[in-house]
Coordinates of C-alpha atoms and ligand atoms in Angstrom, one line a residue:
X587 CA 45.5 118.3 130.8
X588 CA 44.8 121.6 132.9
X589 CA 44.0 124.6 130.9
X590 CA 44.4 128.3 133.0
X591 CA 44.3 131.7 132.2
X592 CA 46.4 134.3 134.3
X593 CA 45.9 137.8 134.0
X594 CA 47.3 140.6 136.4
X595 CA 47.4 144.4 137.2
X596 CA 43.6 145.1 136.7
X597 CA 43.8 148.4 137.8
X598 CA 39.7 149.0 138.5
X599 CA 39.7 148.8 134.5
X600 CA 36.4 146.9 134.4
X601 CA 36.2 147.7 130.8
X602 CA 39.0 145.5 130.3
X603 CA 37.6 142.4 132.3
X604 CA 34.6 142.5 129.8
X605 CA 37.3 143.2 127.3
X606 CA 39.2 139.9 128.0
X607 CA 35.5 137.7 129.2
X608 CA 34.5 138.6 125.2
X609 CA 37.5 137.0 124.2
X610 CA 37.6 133.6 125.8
X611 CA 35.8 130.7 126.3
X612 CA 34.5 128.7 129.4
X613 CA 37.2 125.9 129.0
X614 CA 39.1 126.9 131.9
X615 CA 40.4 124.9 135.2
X616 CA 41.3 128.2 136.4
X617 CA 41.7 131.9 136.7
X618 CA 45.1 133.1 138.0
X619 CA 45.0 137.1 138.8
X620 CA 48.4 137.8 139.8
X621 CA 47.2 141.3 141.9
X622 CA 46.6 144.8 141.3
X623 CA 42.9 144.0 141.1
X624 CA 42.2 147.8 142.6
X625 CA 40.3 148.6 145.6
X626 CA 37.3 150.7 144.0
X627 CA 34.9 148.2 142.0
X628 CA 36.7 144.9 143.6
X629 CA 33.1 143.0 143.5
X630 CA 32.2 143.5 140.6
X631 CA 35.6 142.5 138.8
X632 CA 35.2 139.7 140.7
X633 CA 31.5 139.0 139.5
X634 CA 32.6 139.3 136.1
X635 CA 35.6 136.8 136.6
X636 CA 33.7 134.5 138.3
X637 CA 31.3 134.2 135.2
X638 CA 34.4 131.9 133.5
X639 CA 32.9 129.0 135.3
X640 CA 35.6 127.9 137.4
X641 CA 37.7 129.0 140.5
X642 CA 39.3 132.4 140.3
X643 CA 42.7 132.7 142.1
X644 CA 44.3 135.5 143.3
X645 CA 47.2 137.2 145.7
X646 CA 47.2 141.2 146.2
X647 CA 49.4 144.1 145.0
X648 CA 50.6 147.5 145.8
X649 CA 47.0 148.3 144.4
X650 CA 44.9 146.1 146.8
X651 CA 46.3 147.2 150.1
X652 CA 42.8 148.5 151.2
X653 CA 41.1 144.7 150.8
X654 CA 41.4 142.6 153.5
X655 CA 43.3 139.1 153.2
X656 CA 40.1 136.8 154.6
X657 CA 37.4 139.2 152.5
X658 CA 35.4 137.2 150.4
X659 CA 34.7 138.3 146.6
X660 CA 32.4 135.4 146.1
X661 CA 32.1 131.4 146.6
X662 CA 34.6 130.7 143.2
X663 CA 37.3 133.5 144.7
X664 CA 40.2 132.4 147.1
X665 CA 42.7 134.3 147.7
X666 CA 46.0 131.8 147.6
X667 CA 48.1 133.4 149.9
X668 CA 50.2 130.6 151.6
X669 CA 46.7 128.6 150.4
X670 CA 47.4 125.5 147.9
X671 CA 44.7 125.0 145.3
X672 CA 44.3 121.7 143.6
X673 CA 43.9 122.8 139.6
X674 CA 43.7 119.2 137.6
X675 CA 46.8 117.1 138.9
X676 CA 48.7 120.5 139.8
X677 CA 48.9 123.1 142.6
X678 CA 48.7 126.6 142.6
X679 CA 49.5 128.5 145.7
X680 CA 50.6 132.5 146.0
X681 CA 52.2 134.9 148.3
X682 CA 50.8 138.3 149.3
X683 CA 53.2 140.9 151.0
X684 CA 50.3 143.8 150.3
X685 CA 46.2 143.7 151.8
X686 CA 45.4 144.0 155.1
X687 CA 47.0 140.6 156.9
X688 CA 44.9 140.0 160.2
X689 CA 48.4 138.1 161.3
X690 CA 50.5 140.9 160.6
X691 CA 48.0 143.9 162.0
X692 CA 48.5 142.0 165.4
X693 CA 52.2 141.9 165.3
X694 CA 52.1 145.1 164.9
X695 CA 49.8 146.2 167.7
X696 CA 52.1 144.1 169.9
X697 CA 55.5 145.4 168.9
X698 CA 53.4 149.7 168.6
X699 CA 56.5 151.0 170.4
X700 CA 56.6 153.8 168.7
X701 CA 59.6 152.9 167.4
X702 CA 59.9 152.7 163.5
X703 CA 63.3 150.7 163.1
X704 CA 61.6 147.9 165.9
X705 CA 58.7 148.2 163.3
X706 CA 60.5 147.3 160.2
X707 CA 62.3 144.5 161.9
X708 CA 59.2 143.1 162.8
X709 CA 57.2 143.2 159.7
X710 CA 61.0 141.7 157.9
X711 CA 60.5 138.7 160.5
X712 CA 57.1 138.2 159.6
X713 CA 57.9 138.3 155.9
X714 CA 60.4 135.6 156.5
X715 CA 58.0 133.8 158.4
X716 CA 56.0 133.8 155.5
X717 CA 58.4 132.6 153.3
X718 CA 59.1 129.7 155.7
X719 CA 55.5 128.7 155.8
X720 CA 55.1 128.9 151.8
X721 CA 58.1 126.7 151.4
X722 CA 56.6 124.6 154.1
X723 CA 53.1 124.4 152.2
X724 CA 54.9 124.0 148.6
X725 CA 57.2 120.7 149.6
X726 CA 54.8 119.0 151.6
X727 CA 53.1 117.7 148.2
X728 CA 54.4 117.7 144.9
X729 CA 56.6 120.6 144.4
X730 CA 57.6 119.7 141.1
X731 CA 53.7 119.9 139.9
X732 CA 52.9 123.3 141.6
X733 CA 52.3 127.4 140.0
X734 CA 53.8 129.8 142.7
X735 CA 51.7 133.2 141.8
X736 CA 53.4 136.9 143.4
X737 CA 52.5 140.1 141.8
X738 CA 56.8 141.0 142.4
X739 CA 58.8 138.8 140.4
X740 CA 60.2 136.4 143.4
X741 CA 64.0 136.0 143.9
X742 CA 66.1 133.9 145.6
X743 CA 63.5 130.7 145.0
X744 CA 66.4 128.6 144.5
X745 CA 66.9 128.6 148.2
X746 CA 63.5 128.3 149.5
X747 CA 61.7 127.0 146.5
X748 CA 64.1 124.7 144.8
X749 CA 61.6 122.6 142.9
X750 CA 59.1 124.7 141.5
X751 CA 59.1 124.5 137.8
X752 CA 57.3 127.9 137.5
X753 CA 56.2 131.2 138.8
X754 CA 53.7 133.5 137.5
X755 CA 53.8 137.3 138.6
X756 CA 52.8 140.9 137.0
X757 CA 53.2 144.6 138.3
X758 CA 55.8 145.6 135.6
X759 CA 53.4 145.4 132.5
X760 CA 55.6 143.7 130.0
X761 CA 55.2 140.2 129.1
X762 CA 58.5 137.6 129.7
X763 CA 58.8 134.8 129.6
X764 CA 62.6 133.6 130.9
X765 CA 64.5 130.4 132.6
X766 CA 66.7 131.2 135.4
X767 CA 68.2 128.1 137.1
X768 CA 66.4 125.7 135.7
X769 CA 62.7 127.5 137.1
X770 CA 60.6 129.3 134.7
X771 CA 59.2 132.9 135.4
X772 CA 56.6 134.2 133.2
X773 CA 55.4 138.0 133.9
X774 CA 51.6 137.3 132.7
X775 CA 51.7 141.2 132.0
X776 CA 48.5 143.3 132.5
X777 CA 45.3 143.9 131.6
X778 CA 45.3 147.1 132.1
X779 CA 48.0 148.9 129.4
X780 CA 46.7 151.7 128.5
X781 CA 48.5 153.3 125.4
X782 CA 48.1 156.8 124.9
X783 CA 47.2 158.0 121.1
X784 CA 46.1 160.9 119.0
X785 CA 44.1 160.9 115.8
X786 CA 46.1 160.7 112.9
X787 CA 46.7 164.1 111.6
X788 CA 45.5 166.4 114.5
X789 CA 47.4 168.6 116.6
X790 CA 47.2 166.5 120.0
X791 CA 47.9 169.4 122.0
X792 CA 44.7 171.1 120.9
X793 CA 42.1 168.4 120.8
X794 CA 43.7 166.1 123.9
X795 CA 44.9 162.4 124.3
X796 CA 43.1 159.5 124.1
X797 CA 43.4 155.8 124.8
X798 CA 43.2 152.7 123.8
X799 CA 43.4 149.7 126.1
X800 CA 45.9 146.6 124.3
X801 CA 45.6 144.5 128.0
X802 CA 47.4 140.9 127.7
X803 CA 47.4 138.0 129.1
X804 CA 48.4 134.4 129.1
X805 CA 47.0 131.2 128.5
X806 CA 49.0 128.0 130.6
X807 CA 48.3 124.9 129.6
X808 CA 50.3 121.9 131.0
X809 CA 50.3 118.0 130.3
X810 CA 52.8 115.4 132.2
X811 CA 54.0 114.7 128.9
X812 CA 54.8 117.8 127.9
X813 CA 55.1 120.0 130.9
X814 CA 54.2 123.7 130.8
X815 CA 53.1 125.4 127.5
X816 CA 52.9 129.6 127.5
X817 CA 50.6 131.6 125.2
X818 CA 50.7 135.0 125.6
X819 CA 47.4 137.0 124.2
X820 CA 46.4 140.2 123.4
X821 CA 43.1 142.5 122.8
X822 CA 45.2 143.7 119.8
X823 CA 42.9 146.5 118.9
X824 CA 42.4 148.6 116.2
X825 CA 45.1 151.5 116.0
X826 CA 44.3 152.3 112.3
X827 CA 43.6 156.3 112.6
X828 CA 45.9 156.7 115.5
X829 CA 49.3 158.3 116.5
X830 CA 51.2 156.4 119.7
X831 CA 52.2 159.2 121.9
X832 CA 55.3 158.1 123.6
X833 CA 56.7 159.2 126.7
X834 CA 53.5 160.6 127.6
X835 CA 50.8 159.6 130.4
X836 CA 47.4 162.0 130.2
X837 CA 45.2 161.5 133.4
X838 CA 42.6 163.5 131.3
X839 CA 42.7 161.0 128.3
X840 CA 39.5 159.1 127.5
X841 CA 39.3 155.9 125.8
X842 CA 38.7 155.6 122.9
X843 CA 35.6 153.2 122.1
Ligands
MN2240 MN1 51.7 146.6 140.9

């Protein structure tokens, strides 16, 4: 049996990485951090991932475009961009369109005409290119026992992934769980959610927002008798004494502890 934990859209939000690490054990296989990790305390999110005892993986979002595709967060940390893991009799392998892509920063030196449209056409080549290779990496062994991990939800993957039982992605924080064609896609949702709140009884606009982090999760287990089991988690926390304020985002809003 392989037992994982995916997570995505981190945000910096260290707080909620210690958040989640209170919550769970060290009976993992793996970590799956479907991007969004955030470019401003990178390591130590890592560090604290990487205390969960096994091998963290991960593909980039819109918020990791500073980190570099080959950077190296630490000896448990690979980044599975077009890069099959082995995770207990299954593979797990991810795509990552954002980061800084050593291959792609050279195509674009050598097609700097100053010409935007030439641009996009090549970084649309190279994306297909990517595609191309994934597929290639995914079918030469066992499709039918691999996790593909994006942070956009992927489309299309009955054309160039046709046997993949199930994708994992996040960026829209909403958890959902759906069966499309026969391939499940599971939006792992974030850890990062922070909901905005007043106390109960004040005038908001006088003493200011607050928040309080309800970050979610997933916990994957899968058996070749059974297949793939889904249990989404959350931090759940205490919103006795609070109003939800919706339809509002305050910058200013500190969380409440
Ligand atoms: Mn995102």
């Amino acid at each position: 049996m392989a037992k994982i934990l995916a997570c995505s859209d981190i945000h910096n939000n260290l707080r909620a990485v210690r958040q989640l690490r209170s919550l769970e054990g060290n009976d993992f296989d793996a970590l799956i951090v479907a991007g969004d990790i955030g470019s401003e305390n990178t390591n130590e999110v890592f560090d604290l991932l990487q205390t969960f005892d096994c091998p963290v993986l991960y593909v980039f979002g819109n918020w990791d475009r500073r980190l570099g595709h080959r950077q190296k967060f630490g000896e448990r940390c690979h980044h599975i961009h077009l890069s099959p893991v082995a995770v207990e009799g299954l593979n797990v392998v991810g795509e990552s369109v954002d980061g800084i892509d050593p291959e792609w920063e050279s195509l674009r030196l050598a097609n700097d005409t100053g010409d935007p449209i030439a641009i996009a056409a090549a970084r649309r080549k190279h994306i297909e290119q990517q595609r191309t290779e994934l597929s290639t990496a995914v079918n030469a062994q066992r499709p039918e026992r691999t996790i593909v991990v994006s942070h956009y939800r992927l489309t299309k993957t009955k054309a160039f992934l046709p046997d993949i039982p199930l994708f994992l992605f996040g960026h829209i924080h909403r958890f959902e769980d759906t069966t499309y064609r026969g391939q499940r896609f599971v939006n792992v949702s974030a850890l990062d959610k922070k909901v905005i709140v007043a106390k109960k009884g004040l005038r908001a606009k006088q003493v200011g927002y607050r928040y309080i982090n309800d970050g979610s999760y997933v916990i994957i287990t899968h058996t070749e008798r059974t297949g793939f089991a889904i249990d989404p988690r959350r931090f759940n926390p205490d919103f006795s004494g609070w109003d939800r304020i919706e339809g509002i985002f305050s910058s200013s809003a500190t969380e409440v502890e």
